[in-house]
Short mmCIF file of C-alpha atoms and ligand atoms in Angstrom, two decimals:
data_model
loop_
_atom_site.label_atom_id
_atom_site.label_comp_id
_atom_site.label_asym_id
_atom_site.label_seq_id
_atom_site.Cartn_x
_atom_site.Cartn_y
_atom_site.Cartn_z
CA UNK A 1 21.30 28.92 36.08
CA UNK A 2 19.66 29.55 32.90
CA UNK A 3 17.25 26.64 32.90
CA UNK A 4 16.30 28.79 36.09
CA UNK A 5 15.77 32.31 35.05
CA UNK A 6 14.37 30.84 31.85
CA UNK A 7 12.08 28.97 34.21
CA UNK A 8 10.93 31.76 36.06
CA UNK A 9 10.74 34.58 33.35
CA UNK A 10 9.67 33.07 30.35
CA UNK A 11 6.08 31.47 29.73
CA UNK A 12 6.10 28.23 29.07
CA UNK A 13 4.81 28.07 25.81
CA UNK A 14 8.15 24.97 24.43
CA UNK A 15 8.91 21.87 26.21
CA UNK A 16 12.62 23.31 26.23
CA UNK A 17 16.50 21.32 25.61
CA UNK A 18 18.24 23.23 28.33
CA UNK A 19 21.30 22.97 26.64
CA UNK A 20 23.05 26.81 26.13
CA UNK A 21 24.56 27.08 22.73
CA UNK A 22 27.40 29.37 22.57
CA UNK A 23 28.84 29.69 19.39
CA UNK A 24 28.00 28.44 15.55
CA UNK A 25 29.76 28.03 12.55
CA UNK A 26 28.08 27.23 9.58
CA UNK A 27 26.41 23.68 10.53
CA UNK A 28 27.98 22.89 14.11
CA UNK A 29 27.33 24.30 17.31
CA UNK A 30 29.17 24.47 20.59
CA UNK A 31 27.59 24.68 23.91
CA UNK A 32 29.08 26.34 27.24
CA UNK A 33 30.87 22.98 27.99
CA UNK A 34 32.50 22.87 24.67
CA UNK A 35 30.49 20.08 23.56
CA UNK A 36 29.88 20.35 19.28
CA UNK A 37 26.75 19.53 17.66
CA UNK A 38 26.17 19.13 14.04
CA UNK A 39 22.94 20.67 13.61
CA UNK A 40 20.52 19.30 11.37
CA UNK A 41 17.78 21.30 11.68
CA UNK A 42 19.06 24.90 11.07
CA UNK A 43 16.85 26.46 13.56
CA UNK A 44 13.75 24.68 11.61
CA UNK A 45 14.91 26.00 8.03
CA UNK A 46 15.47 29.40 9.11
CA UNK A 47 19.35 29.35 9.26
CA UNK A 48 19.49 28.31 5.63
CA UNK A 49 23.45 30.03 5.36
CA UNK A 50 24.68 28.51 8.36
CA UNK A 51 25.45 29.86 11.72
CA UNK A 52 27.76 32.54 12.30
CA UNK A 53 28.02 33.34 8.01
CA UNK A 54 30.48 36.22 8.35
CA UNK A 55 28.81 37.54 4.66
CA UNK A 56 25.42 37.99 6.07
CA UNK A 57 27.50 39.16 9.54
CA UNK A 58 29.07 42.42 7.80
CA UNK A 59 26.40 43.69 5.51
CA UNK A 60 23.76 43.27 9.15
CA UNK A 61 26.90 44.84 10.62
CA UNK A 62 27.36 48.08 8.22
CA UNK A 63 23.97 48.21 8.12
CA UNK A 64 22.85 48.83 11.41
CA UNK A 65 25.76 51.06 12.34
CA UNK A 66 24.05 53.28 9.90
CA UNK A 67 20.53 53.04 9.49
CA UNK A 68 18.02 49.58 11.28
CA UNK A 69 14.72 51.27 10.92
CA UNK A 70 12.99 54.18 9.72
CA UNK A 71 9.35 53.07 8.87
CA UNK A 72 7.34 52.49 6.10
CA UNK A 73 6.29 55.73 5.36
CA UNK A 74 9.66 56.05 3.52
CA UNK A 75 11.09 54.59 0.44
CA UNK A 76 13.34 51.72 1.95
CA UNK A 77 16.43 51.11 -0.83
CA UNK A 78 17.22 47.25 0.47
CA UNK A 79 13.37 46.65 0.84
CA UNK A 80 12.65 47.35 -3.12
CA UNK A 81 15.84 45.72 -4.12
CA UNK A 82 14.81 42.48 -2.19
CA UNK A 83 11.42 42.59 -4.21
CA UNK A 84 12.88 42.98 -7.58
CA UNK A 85 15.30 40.30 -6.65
CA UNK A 86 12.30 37.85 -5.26
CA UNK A 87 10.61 38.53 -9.08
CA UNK A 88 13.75 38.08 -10.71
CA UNK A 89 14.24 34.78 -8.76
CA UNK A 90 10.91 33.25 -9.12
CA UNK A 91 10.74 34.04 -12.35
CA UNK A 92 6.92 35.29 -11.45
CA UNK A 93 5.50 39.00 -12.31
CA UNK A 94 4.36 39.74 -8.88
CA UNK A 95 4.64 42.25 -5.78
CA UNK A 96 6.17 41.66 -2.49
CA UNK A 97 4.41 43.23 0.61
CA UNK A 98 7.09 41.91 3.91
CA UNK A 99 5.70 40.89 7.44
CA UNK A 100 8.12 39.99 10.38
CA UNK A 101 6.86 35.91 10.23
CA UNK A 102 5.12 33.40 8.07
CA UNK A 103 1.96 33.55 9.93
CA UNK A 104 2.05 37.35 9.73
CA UNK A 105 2.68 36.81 5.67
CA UNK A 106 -0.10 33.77 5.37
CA UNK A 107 -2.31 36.82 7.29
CA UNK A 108 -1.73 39.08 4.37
CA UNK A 109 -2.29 36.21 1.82
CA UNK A 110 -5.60 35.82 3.52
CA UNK A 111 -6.42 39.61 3.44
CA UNK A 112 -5.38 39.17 -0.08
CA UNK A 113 -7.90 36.60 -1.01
CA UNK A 114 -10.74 38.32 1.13
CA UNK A 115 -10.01 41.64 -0.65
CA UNK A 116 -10.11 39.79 -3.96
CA UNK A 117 -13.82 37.81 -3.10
CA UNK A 118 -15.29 41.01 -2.41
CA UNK A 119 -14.33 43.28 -5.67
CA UNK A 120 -13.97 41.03 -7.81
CA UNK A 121 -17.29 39.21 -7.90
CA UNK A 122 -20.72 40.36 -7.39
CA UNK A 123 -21.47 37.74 -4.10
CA UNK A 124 -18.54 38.15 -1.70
CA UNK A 125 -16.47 34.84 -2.00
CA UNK A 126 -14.44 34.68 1.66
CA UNK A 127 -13.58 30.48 2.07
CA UNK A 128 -10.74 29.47 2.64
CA UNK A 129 -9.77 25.56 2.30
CA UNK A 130 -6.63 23.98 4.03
CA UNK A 131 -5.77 20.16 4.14
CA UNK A 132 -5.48 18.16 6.86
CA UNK A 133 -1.95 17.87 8.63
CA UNK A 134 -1.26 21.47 6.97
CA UNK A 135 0.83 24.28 8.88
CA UNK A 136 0.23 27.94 8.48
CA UNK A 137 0.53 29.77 11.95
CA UNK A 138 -0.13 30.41 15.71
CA UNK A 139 -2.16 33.72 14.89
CA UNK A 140 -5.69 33.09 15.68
CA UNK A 141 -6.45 33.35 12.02
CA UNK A 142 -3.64 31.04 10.82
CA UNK A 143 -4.01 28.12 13.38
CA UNK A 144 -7.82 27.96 12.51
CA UNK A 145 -6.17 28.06 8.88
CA UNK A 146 -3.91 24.73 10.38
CA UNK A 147 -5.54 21.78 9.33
CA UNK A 148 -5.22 20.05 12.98
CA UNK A 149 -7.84 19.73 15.18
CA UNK A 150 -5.73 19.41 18.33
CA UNK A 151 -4.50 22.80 17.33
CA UNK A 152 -8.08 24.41 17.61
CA UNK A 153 -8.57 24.32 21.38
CA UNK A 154 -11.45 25.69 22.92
CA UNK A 155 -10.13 27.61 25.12
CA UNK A 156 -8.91 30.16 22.37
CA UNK A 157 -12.41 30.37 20.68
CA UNK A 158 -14.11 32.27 18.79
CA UNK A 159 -12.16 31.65 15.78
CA UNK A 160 -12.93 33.51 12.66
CA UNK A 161 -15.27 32.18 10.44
CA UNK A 162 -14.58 30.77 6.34
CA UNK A 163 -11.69 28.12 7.36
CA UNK A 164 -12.26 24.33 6.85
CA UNK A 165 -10.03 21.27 6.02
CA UNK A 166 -9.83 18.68 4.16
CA UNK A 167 -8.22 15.37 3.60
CA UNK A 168 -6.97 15.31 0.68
CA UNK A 169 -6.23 17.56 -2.59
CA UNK A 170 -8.35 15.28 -4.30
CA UNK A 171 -11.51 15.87 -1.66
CA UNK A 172 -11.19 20.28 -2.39
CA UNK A 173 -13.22 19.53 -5.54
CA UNK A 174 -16.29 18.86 -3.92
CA UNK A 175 -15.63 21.42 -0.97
CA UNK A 176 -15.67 24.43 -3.38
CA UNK A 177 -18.63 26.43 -3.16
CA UNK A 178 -19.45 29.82 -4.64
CA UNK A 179 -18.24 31.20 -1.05
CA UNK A 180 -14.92 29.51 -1.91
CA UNK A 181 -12.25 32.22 -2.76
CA UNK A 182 -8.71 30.17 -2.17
CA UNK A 183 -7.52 27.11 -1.43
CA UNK A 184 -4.10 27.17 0.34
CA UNK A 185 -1.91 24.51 1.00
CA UNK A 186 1.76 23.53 1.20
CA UNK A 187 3.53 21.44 -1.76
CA UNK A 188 5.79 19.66 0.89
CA UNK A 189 3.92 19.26 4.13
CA UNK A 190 6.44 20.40 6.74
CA UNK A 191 5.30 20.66 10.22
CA UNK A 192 2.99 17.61 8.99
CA UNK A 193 4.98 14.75 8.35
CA UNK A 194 7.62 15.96 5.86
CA UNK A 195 4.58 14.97 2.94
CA UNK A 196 5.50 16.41 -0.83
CA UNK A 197 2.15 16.00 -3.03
CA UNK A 198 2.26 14.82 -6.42
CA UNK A 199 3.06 17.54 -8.97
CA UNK A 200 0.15 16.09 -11.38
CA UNK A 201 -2.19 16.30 -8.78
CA UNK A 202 -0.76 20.06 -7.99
CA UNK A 203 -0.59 21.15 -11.73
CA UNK A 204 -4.47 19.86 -12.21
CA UNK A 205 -5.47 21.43 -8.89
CA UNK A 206 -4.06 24.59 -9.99
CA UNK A 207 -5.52 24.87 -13.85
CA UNK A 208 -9.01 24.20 -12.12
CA UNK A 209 -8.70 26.96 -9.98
CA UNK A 210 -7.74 29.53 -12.55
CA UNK A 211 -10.64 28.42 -14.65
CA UNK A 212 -12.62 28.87 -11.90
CA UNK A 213 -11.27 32.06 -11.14
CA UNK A 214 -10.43 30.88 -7.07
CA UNK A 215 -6.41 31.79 -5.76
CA UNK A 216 -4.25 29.16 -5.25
CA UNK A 217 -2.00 30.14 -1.93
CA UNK A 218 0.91 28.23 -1.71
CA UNK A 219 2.51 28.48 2.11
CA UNK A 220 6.44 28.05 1.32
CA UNK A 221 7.36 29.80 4.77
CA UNK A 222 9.21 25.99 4.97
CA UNK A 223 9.45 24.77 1.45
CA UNK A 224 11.15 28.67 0.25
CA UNK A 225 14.20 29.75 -0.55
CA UNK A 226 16.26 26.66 -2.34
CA UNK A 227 15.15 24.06 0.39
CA UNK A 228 13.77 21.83 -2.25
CA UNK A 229 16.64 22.48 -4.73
CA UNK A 230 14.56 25.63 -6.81
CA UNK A 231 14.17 28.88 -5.45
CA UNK A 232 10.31 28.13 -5.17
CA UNK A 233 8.95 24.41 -4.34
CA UNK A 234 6.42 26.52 -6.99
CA UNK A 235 8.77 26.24 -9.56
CA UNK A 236 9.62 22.74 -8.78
CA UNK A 237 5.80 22.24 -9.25
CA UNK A 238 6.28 24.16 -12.32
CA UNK A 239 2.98 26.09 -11.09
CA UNK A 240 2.11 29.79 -10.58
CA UNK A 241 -0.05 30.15 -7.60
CA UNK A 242 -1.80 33.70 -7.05
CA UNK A 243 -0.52 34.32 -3.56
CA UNK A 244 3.46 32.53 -2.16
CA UNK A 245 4.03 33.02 1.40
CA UNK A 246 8.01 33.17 2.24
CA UNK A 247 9.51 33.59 5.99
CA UNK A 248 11.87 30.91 7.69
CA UNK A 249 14.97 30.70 5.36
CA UNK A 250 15.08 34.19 3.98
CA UNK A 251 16.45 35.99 6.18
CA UNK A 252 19.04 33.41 7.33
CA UNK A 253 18.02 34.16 11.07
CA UNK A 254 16.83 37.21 11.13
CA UNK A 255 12.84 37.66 11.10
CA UNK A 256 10.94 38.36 8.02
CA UNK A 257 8.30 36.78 6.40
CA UNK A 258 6.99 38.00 2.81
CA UNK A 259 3.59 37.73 0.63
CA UNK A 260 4.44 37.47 -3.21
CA UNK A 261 1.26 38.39 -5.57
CA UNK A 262 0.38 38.25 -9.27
CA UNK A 263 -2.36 40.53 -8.35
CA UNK A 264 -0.11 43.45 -8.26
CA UNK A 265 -2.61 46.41 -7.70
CA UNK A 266 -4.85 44.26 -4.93
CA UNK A 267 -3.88 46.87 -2.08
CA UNK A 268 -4.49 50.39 -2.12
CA UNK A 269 -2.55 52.44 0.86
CA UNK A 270 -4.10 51.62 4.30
CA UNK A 271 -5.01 48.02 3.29
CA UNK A 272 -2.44 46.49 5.53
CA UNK A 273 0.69 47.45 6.56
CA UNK A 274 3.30 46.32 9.63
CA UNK A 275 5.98 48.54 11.85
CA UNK A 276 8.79 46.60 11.42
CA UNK A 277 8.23 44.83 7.97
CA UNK A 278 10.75 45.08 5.38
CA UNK A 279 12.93 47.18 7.52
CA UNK A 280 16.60 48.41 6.85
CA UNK A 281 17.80 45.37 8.92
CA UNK A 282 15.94 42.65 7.86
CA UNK A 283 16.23 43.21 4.10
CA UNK A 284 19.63 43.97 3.90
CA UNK A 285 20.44 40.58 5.72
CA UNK A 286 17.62 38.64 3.33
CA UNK A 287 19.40 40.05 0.09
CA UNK A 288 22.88 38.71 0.77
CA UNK A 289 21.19 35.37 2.43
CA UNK A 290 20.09 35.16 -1.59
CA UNK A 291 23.12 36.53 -2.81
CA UNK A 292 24.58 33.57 -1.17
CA UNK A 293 22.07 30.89 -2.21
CA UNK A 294 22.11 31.99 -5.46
CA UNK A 295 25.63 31.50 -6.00
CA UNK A 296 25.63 28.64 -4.49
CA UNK A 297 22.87 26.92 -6.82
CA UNK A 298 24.25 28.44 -9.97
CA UNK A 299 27.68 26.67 -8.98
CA UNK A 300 26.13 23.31 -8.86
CA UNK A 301 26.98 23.31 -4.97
CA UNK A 302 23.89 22.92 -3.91
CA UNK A 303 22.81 20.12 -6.07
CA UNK A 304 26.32 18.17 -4.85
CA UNK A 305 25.12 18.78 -1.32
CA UNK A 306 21.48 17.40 -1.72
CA UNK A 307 22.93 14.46 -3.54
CA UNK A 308 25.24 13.81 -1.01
CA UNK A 309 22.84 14.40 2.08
CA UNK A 310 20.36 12.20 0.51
CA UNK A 311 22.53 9.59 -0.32
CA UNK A 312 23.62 9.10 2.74
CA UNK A 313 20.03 9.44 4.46
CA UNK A 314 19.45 6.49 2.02
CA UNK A 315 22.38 4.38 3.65
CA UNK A 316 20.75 5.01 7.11
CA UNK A 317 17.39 4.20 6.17
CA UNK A 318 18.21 1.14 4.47
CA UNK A 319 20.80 0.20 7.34
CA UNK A 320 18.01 0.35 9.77
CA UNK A 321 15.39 -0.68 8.84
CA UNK A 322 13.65 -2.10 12.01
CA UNK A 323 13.20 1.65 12.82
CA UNK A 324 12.16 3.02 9.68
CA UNK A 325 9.15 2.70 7.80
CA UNK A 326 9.47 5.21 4.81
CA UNK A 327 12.15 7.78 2.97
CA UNK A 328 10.16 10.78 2.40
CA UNK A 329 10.90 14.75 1.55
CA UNK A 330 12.46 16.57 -0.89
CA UNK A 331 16.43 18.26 -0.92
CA UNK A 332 17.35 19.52 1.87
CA UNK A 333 13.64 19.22 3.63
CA UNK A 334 13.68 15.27 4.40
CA UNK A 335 12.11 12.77 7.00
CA UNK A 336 12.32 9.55 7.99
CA UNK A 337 9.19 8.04 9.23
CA UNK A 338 9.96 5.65 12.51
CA UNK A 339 7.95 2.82 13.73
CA UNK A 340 6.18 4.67 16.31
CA UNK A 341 5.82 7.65 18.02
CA UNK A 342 8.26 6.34 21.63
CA UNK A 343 10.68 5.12 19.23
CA UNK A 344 11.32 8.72 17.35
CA UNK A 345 11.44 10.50 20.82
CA UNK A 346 14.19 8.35 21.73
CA UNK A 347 15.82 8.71 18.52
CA UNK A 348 15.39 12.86 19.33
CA UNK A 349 17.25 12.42 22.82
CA UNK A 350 19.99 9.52 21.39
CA UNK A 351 21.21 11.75 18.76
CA UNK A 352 21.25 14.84 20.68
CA UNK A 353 23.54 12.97 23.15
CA UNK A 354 26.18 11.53 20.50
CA UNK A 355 25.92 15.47 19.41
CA UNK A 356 23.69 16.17 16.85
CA UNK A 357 20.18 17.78 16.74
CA UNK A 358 17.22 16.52 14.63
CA UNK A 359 13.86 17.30 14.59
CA UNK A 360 10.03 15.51 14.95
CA UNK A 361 7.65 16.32 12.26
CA UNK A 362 3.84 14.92 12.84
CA UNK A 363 3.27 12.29 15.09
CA UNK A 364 6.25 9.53 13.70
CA UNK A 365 8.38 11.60 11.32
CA UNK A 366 11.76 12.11 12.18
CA UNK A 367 12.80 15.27 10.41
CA UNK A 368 16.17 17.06 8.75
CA UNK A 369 16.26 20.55 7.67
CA UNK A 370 20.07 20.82 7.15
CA UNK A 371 21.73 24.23 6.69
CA UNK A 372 21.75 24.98 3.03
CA UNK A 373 25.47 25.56 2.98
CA UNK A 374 26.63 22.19 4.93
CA UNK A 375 29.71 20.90 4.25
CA UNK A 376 30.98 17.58 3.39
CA UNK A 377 32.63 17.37 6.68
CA UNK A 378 29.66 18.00 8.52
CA UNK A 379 27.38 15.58 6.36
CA UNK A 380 29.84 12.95 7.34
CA UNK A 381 30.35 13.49 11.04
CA UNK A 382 26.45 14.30 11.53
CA UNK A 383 25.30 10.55 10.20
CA UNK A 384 28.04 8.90 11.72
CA UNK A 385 26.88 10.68 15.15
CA UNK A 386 23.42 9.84 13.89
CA UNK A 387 23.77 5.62 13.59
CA UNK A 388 25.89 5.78 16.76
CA UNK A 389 22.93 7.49 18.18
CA UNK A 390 20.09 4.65 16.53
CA UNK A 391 23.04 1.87 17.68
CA UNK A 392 22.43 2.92 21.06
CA UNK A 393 18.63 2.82 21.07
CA UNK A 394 18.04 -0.72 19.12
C1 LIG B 401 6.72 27.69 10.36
C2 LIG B 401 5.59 27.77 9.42
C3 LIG B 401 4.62 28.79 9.52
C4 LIG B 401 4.62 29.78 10.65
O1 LIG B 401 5.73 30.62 10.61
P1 LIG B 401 6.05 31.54 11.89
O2 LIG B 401 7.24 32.35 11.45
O3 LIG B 401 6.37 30.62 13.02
O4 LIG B 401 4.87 32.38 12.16
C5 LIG B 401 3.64 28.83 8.57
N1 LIG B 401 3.58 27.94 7.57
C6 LIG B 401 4.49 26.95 7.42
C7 LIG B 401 4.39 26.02 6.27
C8 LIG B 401 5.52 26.82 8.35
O5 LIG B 401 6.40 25.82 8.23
#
């Protein structure tokens, strides 16, 4: 029935599960036969409270029996509360400006960077430089952003001009021209391969752009919001990039994406702008999704649950280890890389048939993006469902 009408009605833009999830609470799902899952992948990092959190429930609730959306033209009460609490939480003196995804928020970090290469210096600086196996979008502007050549098929061309990628962090030195306004890359490689960089390498990247007056952009739309243990993989990095992109876990479901700035004053009115962004809806869910967080990392709860996730990611990479090549991630954004690419997708369809759901990151990375908020419980029954699942397979 619904593999069906999905079928005939939707474009076929996923190679869809047909599964048809019915209820969630917190980190398991059930589907129309009853059938539980503990899901490890929260919706890929978005659903970073858990399904069905009644919190976020009744402030979206008395919300939108009151007001959803009034435009932009107004003042917006949750929408300047959530930027004063996004400052207050990254500890940075910047602006927020909100989009409805993290493409749509790496799009205003670029519009940032171009605005910035053309008033700011006398020869307009418009480069951007990605690395290879980055993630930053479907828009036209973002995938040719995406470090991945498969991504840049021809049959979507002309792509704008000023994007190129390279290897390495260590290969941007010798990429930077005096056309080169930012360099923009993730600190934990999501969509990639589940690849943190070294913090050295980060922290010298980022003093030799300052000196040389180019914007760091640092794409967190995966890496935001407390999935690497700090609010900000940034602060993690101990860094303080020009330009953070934010979208997946913030709103805990709901969609908005947001572009943090040091330079406060870059936009005058009519710059940029978005109907829906930073609506009445949206923001009032995002607050209490970091009302929640917050609490939860300032009562040591989230450190317990990393620790405990990790440790026993350890016991199943050790305990299998002709499978397994490498441990890799940080908190609660963590991949195993598997022998070969066959191997993982049978790993994928294993688990999801001893009932729980994990993701592929890159070509051989099997990747977990838990909840936030998972319980103990749910930690437990979700790797004992996983080395049922890798029992089955070897
Ligand atoms: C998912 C992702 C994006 C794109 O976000 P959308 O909301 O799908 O547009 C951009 N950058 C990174 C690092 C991502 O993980």
């Amino acid at each position: 029935m619904l593999e069906q009408i999905d079928k005939d009605y939707v474009l076929h833009t996923y190679a869809r599960n047909y599964v048809n999830f019915k209820k969630g609470v917190n980190a398991t799902l059930f589907d129309d036969q009853d059938k539980d899952y503990i899901d490890f992948t929260s919706g890929i990092a978005v659903v970073s409270v858990g399904h069905g959190n009644k919190r976020v429930a009744d402030k979206i609730y008395e919300q939108v029996s009151n007001i959803t959306h009034i435009s932009n033209l107004y003042a917006i009460e949750p929408q300047a509360m959530l930027a004063k609490k996004l400052a207050e939480l990254s500890g940075y003196d910047i602006r927020t400006f909100f989009s409805n995804s993290g493409a749509e928020a790496n799009e205003g970090a670029i519009k940032i960077a171009r605005k910035y290469g053309e008033t700011k210096f006398k020869n307009k600086k418009y480069k951007v430089l990605t690395l290879e196996n980055s993630f930053h979008g479907r828009t036209i502007t973002t995938v040719k952003a995406t470090g991945q050549e498969s991504m840049h098929a021809s049959h979507f061309s002309p792509y704008p001009d000023g994007f190129s990628y390279k290897n390495a962090i260590k290969d941007l030195y010798s990429s930077i021209d005096d056309e080169t306004v930012a360099v923009m890359i993730e600190l934990v490689q999501g969509e990639g391969g589940v690849q943190p960089f070294d913090k050295q390498e980060v922290q010298e990247l980022a003093k030799f752009l300052k000196e040389k007056e180019i914007l760091l952009i640092i794409d967190e739309v995966q890496t935001g919001v407390y999935r690497t243990g700090e609010f900000l993989a940034s602060n993690l990095y101990e860094i303080e990039p020009d330009i953070i992109t934010l979208a997946k876990g913030l709103g805990g479901g709901v969609p908005i994406g947001a572009v943090l700035t040091k330079h406060k004053d870059i936009f005058s009115p009519g710059d940029h702008g978005s109907t829906f962004g930073g609506n009445y809806l949206v923001t009032t869910a995002a607050l209490e999704v970091l009302n929640i967080l917050e609490e939860h990392k300032d009562a040591g709860t989230l450190d317990e649950t990393m620790i405990y996730f990790n440790d026993k990611l350890n016991e199943i990479y050790k305990n299998n280890s002709e499978l397994f090549t490498q441990n890799v991630g940080l908190g609660l954004i963590k991949g195993l890389r598997v022998k070969d690419a066959d191997t993982l997708a049978a790993i994928i369809k294993s688990a999801f048939e001893c009932g729980v759901l994990v993701l592929k990151a890159g070509k051989n990375t099997l990747r977990l993006l838990p909840p936030l908020t998972i319980s103990k419980e749910e930690m437990n029954e979700g790797f004992k469902r996983l080395q049922n699942a890798l029992d089955k397979i070897k």
